[in-house]
Structures are given as C-alpha cells and as structure tokens.
Amino acid sequence: MDQKNEMFMQQTTCSRWGIFEVGIDGPKDGNPFIEQKVTGIFKGDNETVSCDGFYDGDGVYRIRFMPSFEGVYTYQIQTTFGGDCAGSFTVTAPKENAHGPVRVANTYHMAYEDGTPYYSIGTTCYVWELQSDELIEQTFETLKNSAFNKIRFCIFPKHYDYNLREPRSYPYEGTPMDSSVLTTENFWDYTGKTEGNHLDLTRFNPAHFQHIENCIRCLGELGIEADLIMMHPYDRWGFSQMTREQDDLYWNYAVSRFSAFANVWWSLANEYDLMPHKTLDDWEHYATILCEKDPYHHMRSIHNCISLYDFSKPWITHCSVQRTDLYKSAECTNELRERYRKPVVLDEIAYEGDIQHGWGNLTGEEMLRRFWEAACRGGYPGHGETYLNKENILWWSHGGKLHGESHKRFGFLLDRLKETPGLGLQPCNRTWDEVCAVPQEITPGEAECGCKEYYLIYYSFMRPAFREFHFDDKSSWHVRVIDTWNMTIEDRGSFQGKFKVTLPAKPYMAVQIWREGADIHLL
Amino acid sequence: MDQKNEMFMQQTTCSRWGIFEVGIDGPKDGNPFIEQKVTGIFKGDNETVSCDGFYDGDGVYRIRFMPSFEGVYTYQIQTTFGGDCAGSFTVTAPKENAHGPVRVANTYHMAYEDGTPYYSIGTTCYVWELQSDELIEQTFETLKNSAFNKIRFCIFPKHYDYNLREPRSYPYEGTPMDSSVLTTENFWDYTGKTEGNHLDLTRFNPAHFQHIENCIRCLGELGIEADLIMMHPYDRWGFSQMTREQDDLYWNYAVSRFSAFANVWWSLANEYDLMPHKTLDDWEHYATILCEKDPYHHMRSIHNCISLYDFSKPWITHCSVQRTDLYKSAECTNELRERYRKPVVLDEIAYEGDIQHGWGNLTGEEMLRRFWEAACRGGYPGHGETYLNKENILWWSHGGKLHGESHKRFGFLLDRLKETPGLGLQPCNRTWDEVCAVPQEITPGEAECGCKEYYLIYYSFMRPAFREFHFDDKSSWHVRVIDTWNMTIEDRGSFQGKFKVTLPAKPYMAVQIWREGADIHLL
C-alpha cells in the first residue's frame, strides 16, 4: 500500500470532499485521550461545521474537516492546552472520481452527494485491514479488479473460527493475552473478557487508527465505500464488554478520526444481538453520539444475527440486513422496503464457499441468484467468500484472493443497474412467478405495474422455455435476453401487442424490455 | 390395459381387501340414478358394513363390499325395485402384495392396514385416465418402472392450458360443447358453464366410471394409491357449478362406486379455493357425505391454491398441500406437522419442466431437493412433470412418458426411507444449518435431539467440505455419505467421540449416521 501522508501536511488548499487537517503540538503527559480536548469551527459561504479533534500520539493533536462546497473557508481551533489557532484555506474542485459521501437519494436508493447514482455491490472482509502488508496489498489488488463498491470491516480485531492469529495491531495500549494457547478446538472458551489481557481501555494506540485511515483513504481512491463495523461480539480481549465510559471514549475517538473521510459508513455493530452486555439503550446511545458528533451524517445502520434491529428509528439511514431464514434471503427485499421505506442493503445473505457452517457454503450460482433477486427487487446485495484453502486465508475475514465464481459476474449486474432509467429499481407485481423490476417511482409505494417504460425481469431458479408478454397494443417493445451466469446478452429486436419470447429453459435468465423511444442508455 | 372383469362375475369367494360385488337386474325406465336405490349389509365375525349400491346402466344395478377380515360373510341386499337378495361368501387371504387401505399409523406417518409402512412418493397426472388406450398403456408402463406409489387424478375432465382436447368420455349423458372452437388464445374465455353444453347432470355415463374403476384396479395391482380428485375448477362444461342436488347425486354415486377399492384416497378438490361457486359449507357437506357413505374411511383431504384448507377439521386425515410460496415449499413441512399433527403430503411443490408458468419449470435438481427436504422433515413429497415436447403430451396432465431427471432418483430416496428404524422420520433441531431427521417418536412433538439411534442429515443446496459431529463419548457411530443426485453411497466406517466427516463440497449430499448395534436394516 502506498503510504501517502499528504493529508497530514500543512495545508492551504483542499479539494471538495477531501480532508482539511490541522496538526497541533501539545502535552504528552497524563492521559491526553481523556484530559485534553480539541474543538474547531470551519466556516465557508455555505456551511459552518463544528467538530472535535483527537490525540494522535507523540504529543500531536489533530482536527479534520471535510468541506462540502468549493470556495474560501476560515477555521478556529480551541484546545485545553493553549494550542488555539485559526486560519483559512481554499476548497478546490473535487478530485477526479470524487463524488462525495453516499446519501439516500429517493427513499429506496442512494446517490453520491454530486448526484451520481450509487448502486451498492458490497463485500465483507471483517479484518482484512489488520493483516500483513502483503495480504492487504493483495486485497487491494483484488478489489481493484472487482465490481465491489462497498466493503464491510471491523475496527476491533476479530476472534473466531479461522480468526485466531494476532492482528497487526491493537486499538489500545498494553499487551493482549497469549494467543499461542488457542486451538481450533478451544477457542470458543475464550470469549469476551479473558484473563491475561493487559490492555488500557483508556489509552488508544494511534498507529492502529492511522493504519485504518490509510486503508479507508486507499479504498476511497478505488471508489469503494468503507462500511466500518464499530463493535462486534467475536472477542477475546474485552472490547465487547467495555464500560459505558470506555465505550463513549471509543466512539468519540473513532468519530473524530474517521468522520472526515467521504467514503465512511457507520455500522454500529455486526450481529448486535449477539452482544449480551449491550442493551438497546446502549445502541441508541451510540447512535446519539454519531448523530451529534459526525457533522457529515454518513450512512448509519446496524447489522443483526437473529432479529433485525428496528430500522424505522430515525437515525438509521438504511436497512443493513443479515438474512434470518435459511431459504429466503434476498426474496424478503420487498417486505423490508415496504416496512421501513429505506434503502435495503442485504449485507449478509450467506457467503459463497465450502466451510461447514450453513452461512458459508453457498455455490457461486446461488450467491449470484441472491444478488439478482435482491437487485431486481430494488435492494442491494452483499457478498462474502468462505472457501477452504491451503493458506487458510478466507476472504470473508482476511481478504486476499477470491476463489469463487459469483464475484466475476457482479460487474455485469452492475452494468444492468446502471442502465435503469432514473435512479434504482422497484419491484412490480406483474405476475407471481417472476421477479419484475421497473424504474423506481418517486412516489413511494410498490408499483401496480400498469405499463412502464422499462422492465428488468429475472427468472431465478425457474427455467421457462418461453414467456408471453402483453404490455399494450400501440407501442413497439424492445427485448434483450440476458444470461446472468454466462454474462451474454441477446438482442431479440422489436415486438408489438401480445408477444412471445423464447428462452433457453435454463435457470438464471433475465429479460430486459423497454418501450422503443424510451430514454434508455445501454452499456 | 388388460380388461379383467373378474370382479363383475358371480362371486362365492373374495380375497381380503378385494371386492365382493353383487349385480342385480332392474328397471331401465325413468331415471334409475335418481329413482331407484340399492342398499346392503355385509356381516362377518369382525365387522358389519352397510353401504349403497349404484345403477351401472343397461338395467344392471351393483353393490360392492371390501372385506377387512378373512372368514365367512353373509349379506342382504334391499332394492326399491323388488330385486332384494341375500347370500354368503368366504373371504380368503389377501392377494400377494395386497396390504389393505393406507391408514394414518402414528400421527405423522402412514401404513397399510396390514402394518406395512407406506412412504408416499406421489405424482400428479390430472386426466391421464381420460386419454387414449395407447397413452394410458404408456402411463402404466411408466408407472410400473417408477418409484411412485400414489397418483393424483380427476374424475371430471379438465379444461386448461395444454388440456383442450376431448376426454375419452364424459361422466354424464349428453353432448358437450364443440371443442373445435378452442384455441390456446381463447380457452380462458370458456370457463365454468359455457353455452353449447347439453349434458344431463342427473344421468351418469356408467362407461366413464367403469373405465376409471378399471384404471384404479390396475393401479392397485402396481401398488399405487389412486388419489381421486373429486372436483376441480378447470371446467368448460359446468361440472364445477352444479347445484347442491346435482353435487349430492355425484358424490353419492362416486362413493358407492369407488369406496370398495382398497387403494382409493379422496381429494375433495384440486385448488378448492379457485371454485367461487363453492363455499366452505359446501366442502364440509361433501366431507359429511364421504364420512357417512364410505364405510372404509379411506384417506381424505382437500388441496389448495392460495390458502390452505383448515386441516385441523376432524374428517381430514392428512394435509394435502400446494406450496403457497415461490421460494419455500418442502421447508414448511415442520410447521405443518406442528400445526396440524397429521401426515403432511406435499402434493404440489411445483413441477419439473420448462413451461412458462412458475409452477411448472423447476429443474430436476430442485425437484429432487424438495423431495429430500420434505422427506427429511417427516413429510411426503409429490412430483409432476411439465416438459414441452413435440407430442404436446405433458405428464402432469396426460401421463405418457417422463422426460425429466428427478423421478429416476425417487427410488433411491424411498430405499433410504425404508431404512428408517420404526415408522417414518421426524425433524430434529440439531443445528440450524442442516435438515436432520431422526426416527419418529411415538409421543408427538418435535425431537429435541438428544442422542438418537439414527440420523439422516441432508445438506440441500449447501455444500460443506466437511461436518463435525459429537453425539456421545461412549458409542461407536457408523457413517455413510450419500450423494442424492448421483445415487451413490460411501460407507465411511466407524467413529467415536467428536468426529469429522469429509464431504465433497457439492450440493445435494446427505449423511446417514447410526449407533453401531442399533436395529438398522440397510437395503
């Protein structure tokens, strides 16, 4: 990974949606993380933003700001240690391919702040960024050659099956328990707060966070959103069982460090409901911190195991769903849209792989089927990969190389999503035995499916040898037959009235149909 | 088909579960179906059975009796036309392979009356018996070489997509509408009671019923249960819209003709909820006729489209289910068992084929998967086939040849069911990510899955490369790995304590595990 430290240098300019950062020398003594405070106000013609700074170790304090507009800004920094300062800087045009943070654009769908549609194609690599430099480099290479535009990962290290090795760093000062005692047999006994950990949960390890920030920045350059999992239950160190004061310290520290990165999303937890030491009040409390302290209001959600969080809470920008049924996953997108009226991001619909756990041994075909089901129901699917391999490096946790088949086909799906007129798809109840998508209508509610301009119809595991269509008697309808697995598109030309489209009687086929003359931009 | 008329000859003996029939000459004038009545009492040491006879045309009346015990019986017949008679006969041992009617044996599972377990492997051919002799003969040949032991079919002809041709006969006297006007485009307009039908719904066509009886008898000789669909909505003649009196006449006539066949099941309707002219009261009324007039209490149920009938009704012996969800079908077996505490027969879990309708274009793999899911959850799956072909003969409706792949693999499943100790399987909640079956326990309720003698575990679309097991520390456990698609069985020998079974990381695998020394009889 290319260690660019541009953002830590003295700045007089900053690009729109970039980071303007001020570094201030201050005291090292005592516990600066608790005893000192840095706050700042950043003012431009169109916005005034207050935010907190943080202690970055070695006597250096920093405060960061992400400008949302071009033009001249001034700032004033206040400190508890006599390092107050002020100044001004100019915000220039955004860098090429910088589109700003992702926002909810039309109830169910997302766009970058500059209006560019964002069709989320996510993956999960829980602690890829806490691996060796070589492995991290390999992960970046894989991501660069993929269609992924979001990746979920943890700030805390992970203790779990296939996850017993030491992370590259810890978020706190001190020494963790001796991991050489762990085996694949006994690791379940080491949960939560285990004897032998000597970590000071009031003193952060700035290098851990600096490294993660560098990863976030590199992801941003690849056009990939960093969906940060702030808490999780897979723990042998006690990070999942900290006190309210320790948690507050952590949340404030993380928010002050990460918020200024345009591509950050907040996932309050992975499987919040597997953390018995946390109550619903705790999660709402963390959400309050986020809402108060992240001035940019990055995407916010929380991920479940058994039971979905109540996504109707106003702080939640989108549903972040782990499927709760072994058989129905992406198929629940419609219900979730109707119930919550927010973007449905299916962050976990089981993973492609061959490990023994039912959440990690889907075929590539089934994974891709779930992607298309989700997309054609107006939701956003998430991937993960858990193939056994000699190196014992599973993508789902460590990153590295992909071994599966589904990921090769996501770009093809993404292209079809980009062909949708307007922003996003919505499910349409045309018939009971197909997944039919039409362009998202602005008025929320599911389409009754009268006559639309554009249809994307998916047949899933079904394999009709033909289908009959009848939209109207006047228009000409253009038809393309899509093999989602083999990634082929057959142009079938123009039809009128009631017409029949022959199909190859294979699973995983889709059909695109649009009224000729409609504003369709094929890729 | 070999036309054996043995049962219509003068009889002095009858085998157990065979048919003893008395024929009586009587009047032809007026409407004998309405105006005359024949009743009889049949007495043996262990049973006294009253039942009705019926008019069989040409001045011949008949009454039938199925003896459930061996020994000497006497009978007395009363008629409204002075044909009363009496006599005696001897009931001999059952014919080879005659096991009596199927009964509910232990809440969830079935056995023939002689105690032989009955593991239902059904298929659907709605009007196979109303086709040409050649096609019927081909269907019998197909059935003979299959594992099917139940077939669903209709008494009334069927009007539907792929079902526009004339049936070989009609159940009533008169002339039906001219079917030459029908096309695949317009047939939907001809529903229910259409102009041009001149059928006398008070005068049956005995030849229609005689032919069906011959088919039932031939099925019986093949060991196949005849699941008679008494009513259905796919109608251009008005059979689905008869008056209460006409319905009563039909039900009484059919019951008096068919009840004495050991292999008859009653399905009150196919898709009862698509018959707007019938109310729930009507169905309960027909059920009352069946309960009163069928002295043998053959299996009784009713099949749905959108909404399950209330299977908790006492007259219903088993659930006859059409799946109500495009994605979950056999997976609902557990809930249905828990809710109704009756055998769960999944008569329609969509069909293997490639027609355009979502209910008729499953792959063979998905069909077989649904069979194993159902079976390993303690239910009984049903098949049907809807492949397009040049002859335009679809098994699901017309019988004939099978074109698919799943049916070849049902015998292999049936053998595994026969290997189950005791009678039938019940689901066991061992882990969330496998379908685990154990032998049915006598006390109803789902198995908590402590340590059992025998496990049949199915991995469905998941494909683990291994699974770990730990049942106890004392016993030796024998393991066989089963490829349900390729029909191979690998004996992996004996394991103790916590053990790991490697698997080929392919879908559709199963594992049999039993405690060594348990009473297992492998086939």
Coordinates of N, CA, C and O in Angstrom, one line a residue, chain A residues 391-510:
Chain A
E391 N -3.7 -21.9 2.3 CA -3.2 -20.8 3.1 C -4.0 -20.4 4.3 O -3.6 -19.7 5.2
N392 N -5.2 -21.0 4.4 CA -6.1 -20.7 5.5 C -6.5 -19.2 5.6 O -6.6 -18.7 6.6
I393 N -6.6 -18.6 4.4 CA -6.9 -17.2 4.3 C -8.3 -17.1 3.6 O -8.4 -17.4 2.4
L394 N -9.3 -16.8 4.4 CA -10.7 -16.8 3.9 C -11.0 -15.3 3.6 O -10.9 -14.5 4.5
W395 N -11.4 -15.0 2.4 CA -11.7 -13.6 2.0 C -12.7 -12.9 3.0 O -12.4 -11.8 3.4
W396 N -13.7 -13.7 3.5 CA -14.7 -13.1 4.4 C -14.1 -12.4 5.6 O -14.7 -11.6 6.2
S397 N -12.9 -12.9 6.0 CA -12.3 -12.3 7.2 C -11.0 -11.6 6.9 O -10.7 -10.6 7.4
H398 N -10.2 -12.3 6.1 CA -8.8 -11.8 5.9 C -8.5 -11.1 4.6 O -7.5 -10.6 4.4
G399 N -9.5 -11.2 3.6 CA -9.2 -10.6 2.3 C -8.4 -11.5 1.5 O -8.4 -12.8 1.6
G400 N -7.5 -11.0 0.7 CA -6.6 -11.8 -0.1 C -7.2 -12.0 -1.5 O -7.6 -11.0 -2.1
K401 N -7.1 -13.3 -1.9 CA -7.6 -13.6 -3.3 C -9.1 -14.1 -3.2 O -9.5 -14.7 -2.2
L402 N -9.8 -14.0 -4.2 CA -11.1 -14.6 -4.3 C -11.0 -16.0 -5.0 O -10.2 -16.1 -6.0
H403 N -11.7 -16.9 -4.5 CA -11.6 -18.3 -5.1 C -12.9 -18.7 -5.8 O -13.0 -19.7 -6.4
G404 N -13.9 -17.9 -5.7 CA -15.3 -18.3 -6.1 C -15.6 -17.9 -7.5 O -14.8 -17.5 -8.3
E405 N -16.9 -18.0 -7.8 CA -17.4 -17.8 -9.2 C -18.3 -16.6 -9.3 O -18.4 -15.9 -10.3
S406 N -19.1 -16.3 -8.2 CA -20.1 -15.3 -8.3 C -19.5 -13.9 -8.5 O -20.1 -13.1 -9.4
H407 N -18.4 -13.6 -7.9 CA -17.9 -12.2 -7.9 C -17.5 -11.8 -9.4 O -17.6 -10.6 -9.7
K408 N -17.2 -12.8 -10.2 CA -16.8 -12.4 -11.6 C -18.0 -11.9 -12.4 O -17.8 -11.3 -13.4
R409 N -19.2 -12.1 -11.8 CA -20.4 -11.7 -12.6 C -21.1 -10.5 -12.0 O -22.2 -10.2 -12.5
F410 N -20.6 -9.9 -11.0 CA -21.2 -8.7 -10.4 C -21.2 -7.5 -11.2 O -22.1 -6.6 -11.2
G411 N -20.1 -7.3 -12.0 CA -19.9 -6.2 -12.8 C -21.0 -6.2 -13.9 O -21.5 -5.1 -14.3
F412 N -21.3 -7.3 -14.4 CA -22.3 -7.5 -15.4 C -23.7 -7.1 -14.9 O -24.5 -6.4 -15.5
L413 N -24.0 -7.4 -13.6 CA -25.2 -7.0 -12.9 C -25.2 -5.5 -12.7 O -26.2 -4.8 -13.0
L414 N -24.0 -5.0 -12.3 CA -23.9 -3.5 -12.0 C -24.2 -2.7 -13.3 O -24.9 -1.7 -13.3
D415 N -23.7 -3.2 -14.4 CA -24.0 -2.6 -15.7 C -25.5 -2.5 -16.0 O -26.0 -1.5 -16.5
R416 N -26.2 -3.6 -15.7 CA -27.6 -3.6 -15.9 C -28.3 -2.6 -15.0 O -29.3 -1.9 -15.4
L417 N -27.8 -2.5 -13.8 CA -28.4 -1.5 -12.8 C -28.2 -0.1 -13.4 O -29.0 0.8 -13.3
K418 N -27.0 0.1 -13.9 CA -26.7 1.5 -14.4 C -27.5 1.8 -15.7 O -27.7 3.0 -16.0
E419 N -28.0 0.8 -16.3 CA -28.9 1.0 -17.5 C -30.3 1.4 -17.1 O -31.1 1.8 -18.0
T420 N -30.7 1.3 -15.8 CA -32.0 1.6 -15.4 C -32.3 3.1 -15.6 O -31.5 3.9 -15.1
P421 N -33.4 3.5 -16.2 CA -33.7 4.9 -16.3 C -34.0 5.4 -14.9 O -34.6 4.7 -14.1
G422 N -33.6 6.7 -14.7 CA -33.8 7.2 -13.3 C -32.9 6.7 -12.3 O -31.7 6.3 -12.7
L423 N -33.3 6.6 -11.1 CA -32.4 6.1 -10.0 C -33.0 4.9 -9.3 O -33.9 5.0 -8.5
G424 N -32.5 3.7 -9.7 CA -32.9 2.5 -9.0 C -34.1 1.8 -9.5 O -34.9 2.3 -10.3
L425 N -34.2 0.5 -9.1 CA -35.3 -0.3 -9.5 C -36.4 -0.5 -8.4 O -36.0 -0.3 -7.2
Q426 N -37.6 -0.7 -8.7 CA -38.5 -1.1 -7.7 C -39.3 -2.4 -8.2 O -39.5 -2.6 -9.4
P427 N -39.7 -3.2 -7.2 CA -40.4 -4.4 -7.6 C -41.8 -4.1 -8.1 O -42.4 -3.1 -7.7
C428 N -42.2 -4.9 -9.0 CA -43.5 -4.7 -9.7 C -44.2 -6.0 -9.7 O -43.7 -7.0 -10.0
N429 N -45.5 -6.0 -9.2 CA -46.2 -7.2 -9.1 C -46.9 -7.6 -10.4 O -48.1 -7.8 -10.4
R430 N -46.1 -7.8 -11.5 CA -46.7 -8.1 -12.8 C -47.3 -9.5 -12.8 O -48.5 -9.7 -13.1
T431 N -46.5 -10.5 -12.4 CA -47.1 -11.9 -12.2 C -46.4 -12.4 -11.0 O -45.3 -12.0 -10.5
W432 N -46.9 -13.5 -10.5 CA -46.4 -14.1 -9.2 C -45.1 -14.9 -9.4 O -44.4 -15.2 -8.5
D433 N -44.9 -15.3 -10.7 CA -43.8 -16.2 -10.9 C -42.6 -15.7 -11.6 O -42.0 -16.4 -12.4
E434 N -42.3 -14.4 -11.4 CA -41.1 -13.8 -11.9 C -40.8 -12.7 -11.0 O -41.6 -12.2 -10.2
V435 N -39.5 -12.3 -11.1 CA -39.1 -11.1 -10.3 C -39.0 -10.0 -11.3 O -38.2 -10.0 -12.2
C436 N -39.9 -9.1 -11.2 CA -40.0 -8.0 -12.2 C -39.7 -6.7 -11.6 O -40.3 -6.3 -10.6
A437 N -38.7 -6.0 -12.2 CA -38.3 -4.7 -11.7 C -38.7 -3.6 -12.8 O -38.6 -3.8 -14.0
V438 N -39.1 -2.4 -12.3 CA -39.3 -1.3 -13.1 C -38.6 -0.1 -12.5 O -38.1 -0.2 -11.3
P439 N -38.4 1.0 -13.2 CA -37.7 2.1 -12.6 C -38.4 2.6 -11.3 O -39.6 2.6 -11.3
Q440 N -37.6 3.0 -10.3 CA -38.2 3.5 -9.1 C -39.1 4.7 -9.4 O -38.6 5.6 -10.0
E441 N -40.3 4.6 -8.9 CA -41.2 5.8 -9.0 C -40.9 6.7 -7.8 O -40.5 6.3 -6.7
I442 N -41.1 8.0 -8.0 CA -40.8 9.0 -7.0 C -41.7 8.8 -5.8 O -41.3 8.9 -4.7
T443 N -43.0 8.6 -6.1 CA -43.9 8.4 -5.0 C -43.7 7.1 -4.4 O -43.8 6.1 -5.1
P444 N -43.4 7.0 -3.1 CA -43.1 5.7 -2.5 C -44.3 4.8 -2.7 O -45.5 5.2 -2.8
G445 N -44.1 3.5 -2.5 CA -45.2 2.5 -2.7 C -44.8 1.6 -3.8 O -44.0 2.0 -4.7
E446 N -45.3 0.4 -3.8 CA -44.9 -0.6 -4.8 C -45.7 -0.3 -6.1 O -46.8 0.1 -6.1
A447 N -45.0 -0.6 -7.2 CA -45.7 -0.4 -8.5 C -46.8 -1.3 -8.7 O -46.7 -2.5 -8.5
E448 N -47.9 -0.8 -9.1 CA -49.0 -1.7 -9.5 C -48.8 -2.3 -10.9 O -49.5 -3.2 -11.3
C449 N -47.8 -1.8 -11.6 CA -47.4 -2.3 -12.8 C -48.4 -2.2 -13.9 O -48.9 -3.2 -14.4
G450 N -48.9 -1.1 -14.1 CA -49.6 -0.8 -15.4 C -48.4 -0.8 -16.4 O -47.5 -1.6 -16.3
C451 N -48.5 0.0 -17.3 CA -47.5 0.0 -18.4 C -46.3 0.9 -18.1 O -46.5 2.1 -17.9
K452 N -45.1 0.4 -18.0 CA -44.0 1.2 -17.7 C -43.1 1.4 -19.0 O -43.4 0.7 -20.0
E453 N -42.0 2.1 -18.8 CA -41.1 2.3 -20.0 C -40.1 1.2 -20.1 O -39.6 0.9 -21.1
Y454 N -39.8 0.6 -18.9 CA -38.7 -0.3 -18.8 C -39.0 -1.4 -17.8 O -39.5 -1.1 -16.7
Y455 N -38.6 -2.6 -18.2 CA -38.8 -3.8 -17.3 C -37.5 -4.6 -17.3 O -36.9 -4.8 -18.3
L456 N -37.1 -5.0 -16.1 CA -36.0 -5.9 -16.0 C -36.6 -7.1 -15.2 O -37.0 -7.0 -14.0
I457 N -36.7 -8.3 -15.9 CA -37.4 -9.4 -15.3 C -36.4 -10.6 -15.1 O -35.6 -10.9 -16.0
Y458 N -36.5 -11.2 -14.0 CA -35.5 -12.2 -13.6 C -36.2 -13.5 -13.3 O -37.2 -13.5 -12.5
Y459 N -35.7 -14.6 -13.8 CA -36.4 -15.9 -13.6 C -35.8 -16.8 -12.5 O -36.3 -17.9 -12.3
S460 N -34.7 -16.4 -11.9 CA -34.2 -17.1 -10.8 C -34.0 -18.6 -11.1 O -33.4 -18.9 -12.1
F461 N -34.3 -19.5 -10.2 CA -34.1 -20.9 -10.4 C -35.1 -21.5 -11.4 O -35.0 -22.7 -11.7
M462 N -36.1 -20.7 -11.7 CA -37.1 -21.2 -12.7 C -36.5 -21.2 -14.1 O -35.6 -20.4 -14.3
R463 N -37.0 -22.0 -15.0 CA -36.3 -22.0 -16.3 C -37.4 -22.2 -17.4 O -37.4 -23.3 -18.0
P464 N -38.2 -21.2 -17.6 CA -39.2 -21.3 -18.7 C -38.5 -21.4 -20.1 O -37.4 -20.8 -20.3
A465 N -39.2 -22.1 -21.0 CA -38.7 -22.2 -22.4 C -39.2 -21.1 -23.2 O -38.7 -20.9 -24.3
F466 N -40.2 -20.4 -22.6 CA -40.7 -19.1 -23.3 C -41.5 -18.4 -22.3 O -41.8 -18.9 -21.2
R467 N -41.7 -17.1 -22.6 CA -42.7 -16.3 -21.8 C -43.5 -15.4 -22.7 O -42.9 -14.9 -23.7
E468 N -44.7 -15.2 -22.4 CA -45.6 -14.4 -23.2 C -45.7 -13.0 -22.5 O -45.8 -13.0 -21.3
F469 N -45.8 -12.0 -23.3 CA -45.9 -10.6 -22.7 C -47.0 -9.9 -23.5 O -47.2 -10.1 -24.7
H470 N -47.6 -9.0 -22.8 CA -48.6 -8.1 -23.5 C -48.7 -6.8 -22.6 O -49.4 -6.8 -21.6
F471 N -48.0 -5.8 -23.1 CA -48.0 -4.5 -22.3 C -49.0 -3.6 -22.8 O -49.8 -3.0 -22.1
D472 N -49.1 -3.4 -24.1 CA -50.1 -2.6 -24.8 C -50.2 -2.9 -26.2 O -49.5 -3.8 -26.7
D473 N -51.1 -2.3 -26.9 CA -51.3 -2.7 -28.3 C -50.7 -1.7 -29.3 O -50.6 -1.9 -30.5
K474 N -50.2 -0.6 -28.7 CA -49.7 0.5 -29.6 C -48.2 0.6 -29.8 O -47.7 0.8 -30.9
S475 N -47.5 0.3 -28.7 CA -46.0 0.6 -28.7 C -45.2 -0.6 -29.3 O -45.7 -1.7 -29.4
S476 N -44.0 -0.3 -29.7 CA -43.1 -1.3 -30.0 C -42.2 -1.5 -28.8 O -41.8 -0.5 -28.1
W477 N -41.9 -2.8 -28.5 CA -41.2 -3.1 -27.3 C -39.9 -3.8 -27.7 O -39.9 -4.8 -28.5
H478 N -38.8 -3.3 -27.2 CA -37.5 -3.9 -27.5 C -37.1 -4.9 -26.4 O -37.3 -4.7 -25.2
V479 N -36.6 -6.1 -26.9 CA -36.3 -7.2 -25.9 C -34.9 -7.6 -26.0 O -34.3 -7.8 -27.1
R480 N -34.3 -7.7 -24.9 CA -32.9 -8.4 -24.8 C -33.0 -9.5 -23.8 O -33.6 -9.4 -22.7
V481 N -32.5 -10.7 -24.2 CA -32.4 -11.9 -23.3 C -31.1 -12.0 -22.7 O -30.0 -12.0 -23.4
I482 N -31.0 -12.1 -21.4 CA -29.8 -12.0 -20.6 C -29.5 -13.3 -19.9 O -30.4 -13.7 -19.1
D483 N -28.4 -13.8 -20.1 CA -27.9 -15.0 -19.3 C -27.0 -14.4 -18.2 O -25.9 -14.0 -18.4
T484 N -27.6 -14.4 -17.0 CA -26.9 -13.7 -15.9 C -25.6 -14.5 -15.5 O -24.7 -13.9 -14.9
W485 N -25.6 -15.8 -15.7 CA -24.4 -16.6 -15.3 C -23.3 -16.5 -16.4 O -22.2 -16.3 -16.0
N486 N -23.7 -16.7 -17.6 CA -22.7 -16.7 -18.7 C -22.5 -15.3 -19.2 O -21.6 -15.1 -20.1
M487 N -23.2 -14.3 -18.7 CA -23.0 -12.9 -19.0 C -23.1 -12.6 -20.5 O -22.2 -11.9 -21.1
T488 N -24.1 -13.2 -21.1 CA -24.4 -12.9 -22.5 C -25.7 -12.1 -22.6 O -26.6 -12.2 -21.8
I489 N -25.8 -11.3 -23.7 CA -27.0 -10.5 -24.0 C -27.3 -10.8 -25.4 O -26.5 -10.6 -26.3
E490 N -28.6 -11.2 -25.6 CA -29.1 -11.4 -27.0 C -30.1 -10.4 -27.3 O -31.1 -10.3 -26.6
D491 N -29.8 -9.6 -28.3 CA -30.8 -8.6 -28.7 C -31.9 -9.3 -29.6 O -31.6 -9.9 -30.6
R492 N -33.1 -9.3 -29.2 CA -34.2 -10.0 -29.9 C -35.0 -9.1 -30.7 O -36.0 -9.5 -31.3
G493 N -34.7 -7.8 -30.7 CA -35.4 -6.9 -31.6 C -36.7 -6.4 -31.0 O -36.9 -6.4 -29.8
S494 N -37.6 -6.1 -31.9 CA -38.8 -5.3 -31.6 C -40.1 -6.2 -31.7 O -40.2 -7.0 -32.5
F495 N -41.0 -6.0 -30.7 CA -42.2 -6.7 -30.7 C -43.4 -5.8 -30.5 O -43.2 -4.7 -29.9
Q496 N -44.6 -6.2 -30.9 CA -45.8 -5.4 -30.7 C -46.9 -6.3 -30.1 O -46.9 -7.5 -30.4
G497 N -47.9 -5.7 -29.4 CA -49.1 -6.4 -29.0 C -48.7 -7.5 -28.0 O -47.8 -7.4 -27.2
K498 N -49.4 -8.7 -28.1 CA -49.1 -9.8 -27.3 C -47.9 -10.5 -28.0 O -48.0 -10.8 -29.2
F499 N -46.8 -10.8 -27.3 CA -45.7 -11.4 -28.0 C -45.1 -12.5 -27.1 O -45.3 -12.5 -25.9
K500 N -44.3 -13.3 -27.7 CA -43.7 -14.5 -27.1 C -42.2 -14.4 -27.2 O -41.7 -14.2 -28.3
V501 N -41.5 -14.5 -26.1 CA -40.1 -14.5 -26.2 C -39.6 -15.9 -25.8 O -39.9 -16.5 -24.7
T502 N -38.9 -16.6 -26.7 CA -38.3 -17.9 -26.5 C -37.1 -17.7 -25.6 O -36.4 -16.8 -25.7
L503 N -37.0 -18.7 -24.7 CA -35.9 -18.7 -23.7 C -35.2 -20.0 -23.7 O -35.8 -21.0 -24.2
P504 N -34.0 -20.1 -23.2 CA -33.3 -21.4 -23.3 C -33.6 -22.4 -22.3 O -32.9 -23.5 -22.2
A505 N -34.7 -22.3 -21.5 CA -35.1 -23.3 -20.5 C -33.9 -23.6 -19.6 O -33.7 -24.8 -19.2
K506 N -33.2 -22.6 -19.2 CA -32.1 -22.7 -18.2 C -32.4 -21.8 -17.0 O -33.0 -20.7 -17.2
P507 N -31.9 -22.1 -15.9 CA -32.0 -21.2 -14.7 C -31.2 -19.9 -15.0 O -30.3 -19.9 -15.8
Y508 N -31.5 -18.9 -14.1 CA -30.7 -17.7 -14.0 C -30.7 -16.8 -15.3 O -29.8 -16.1 -15.6
M509 N -31.9 -16.8 -16.0 CA -32.0 -16.0 -17.1 C -32.8 -14.7 -16.7 O -33.6 -14.7 -15.8
A510 N -32.6 -13.7 -17.5 CA -33.3 -12.4 -17.3 C -33.7 -11.9 -18.6 O -33.2 -12.3 -19.7

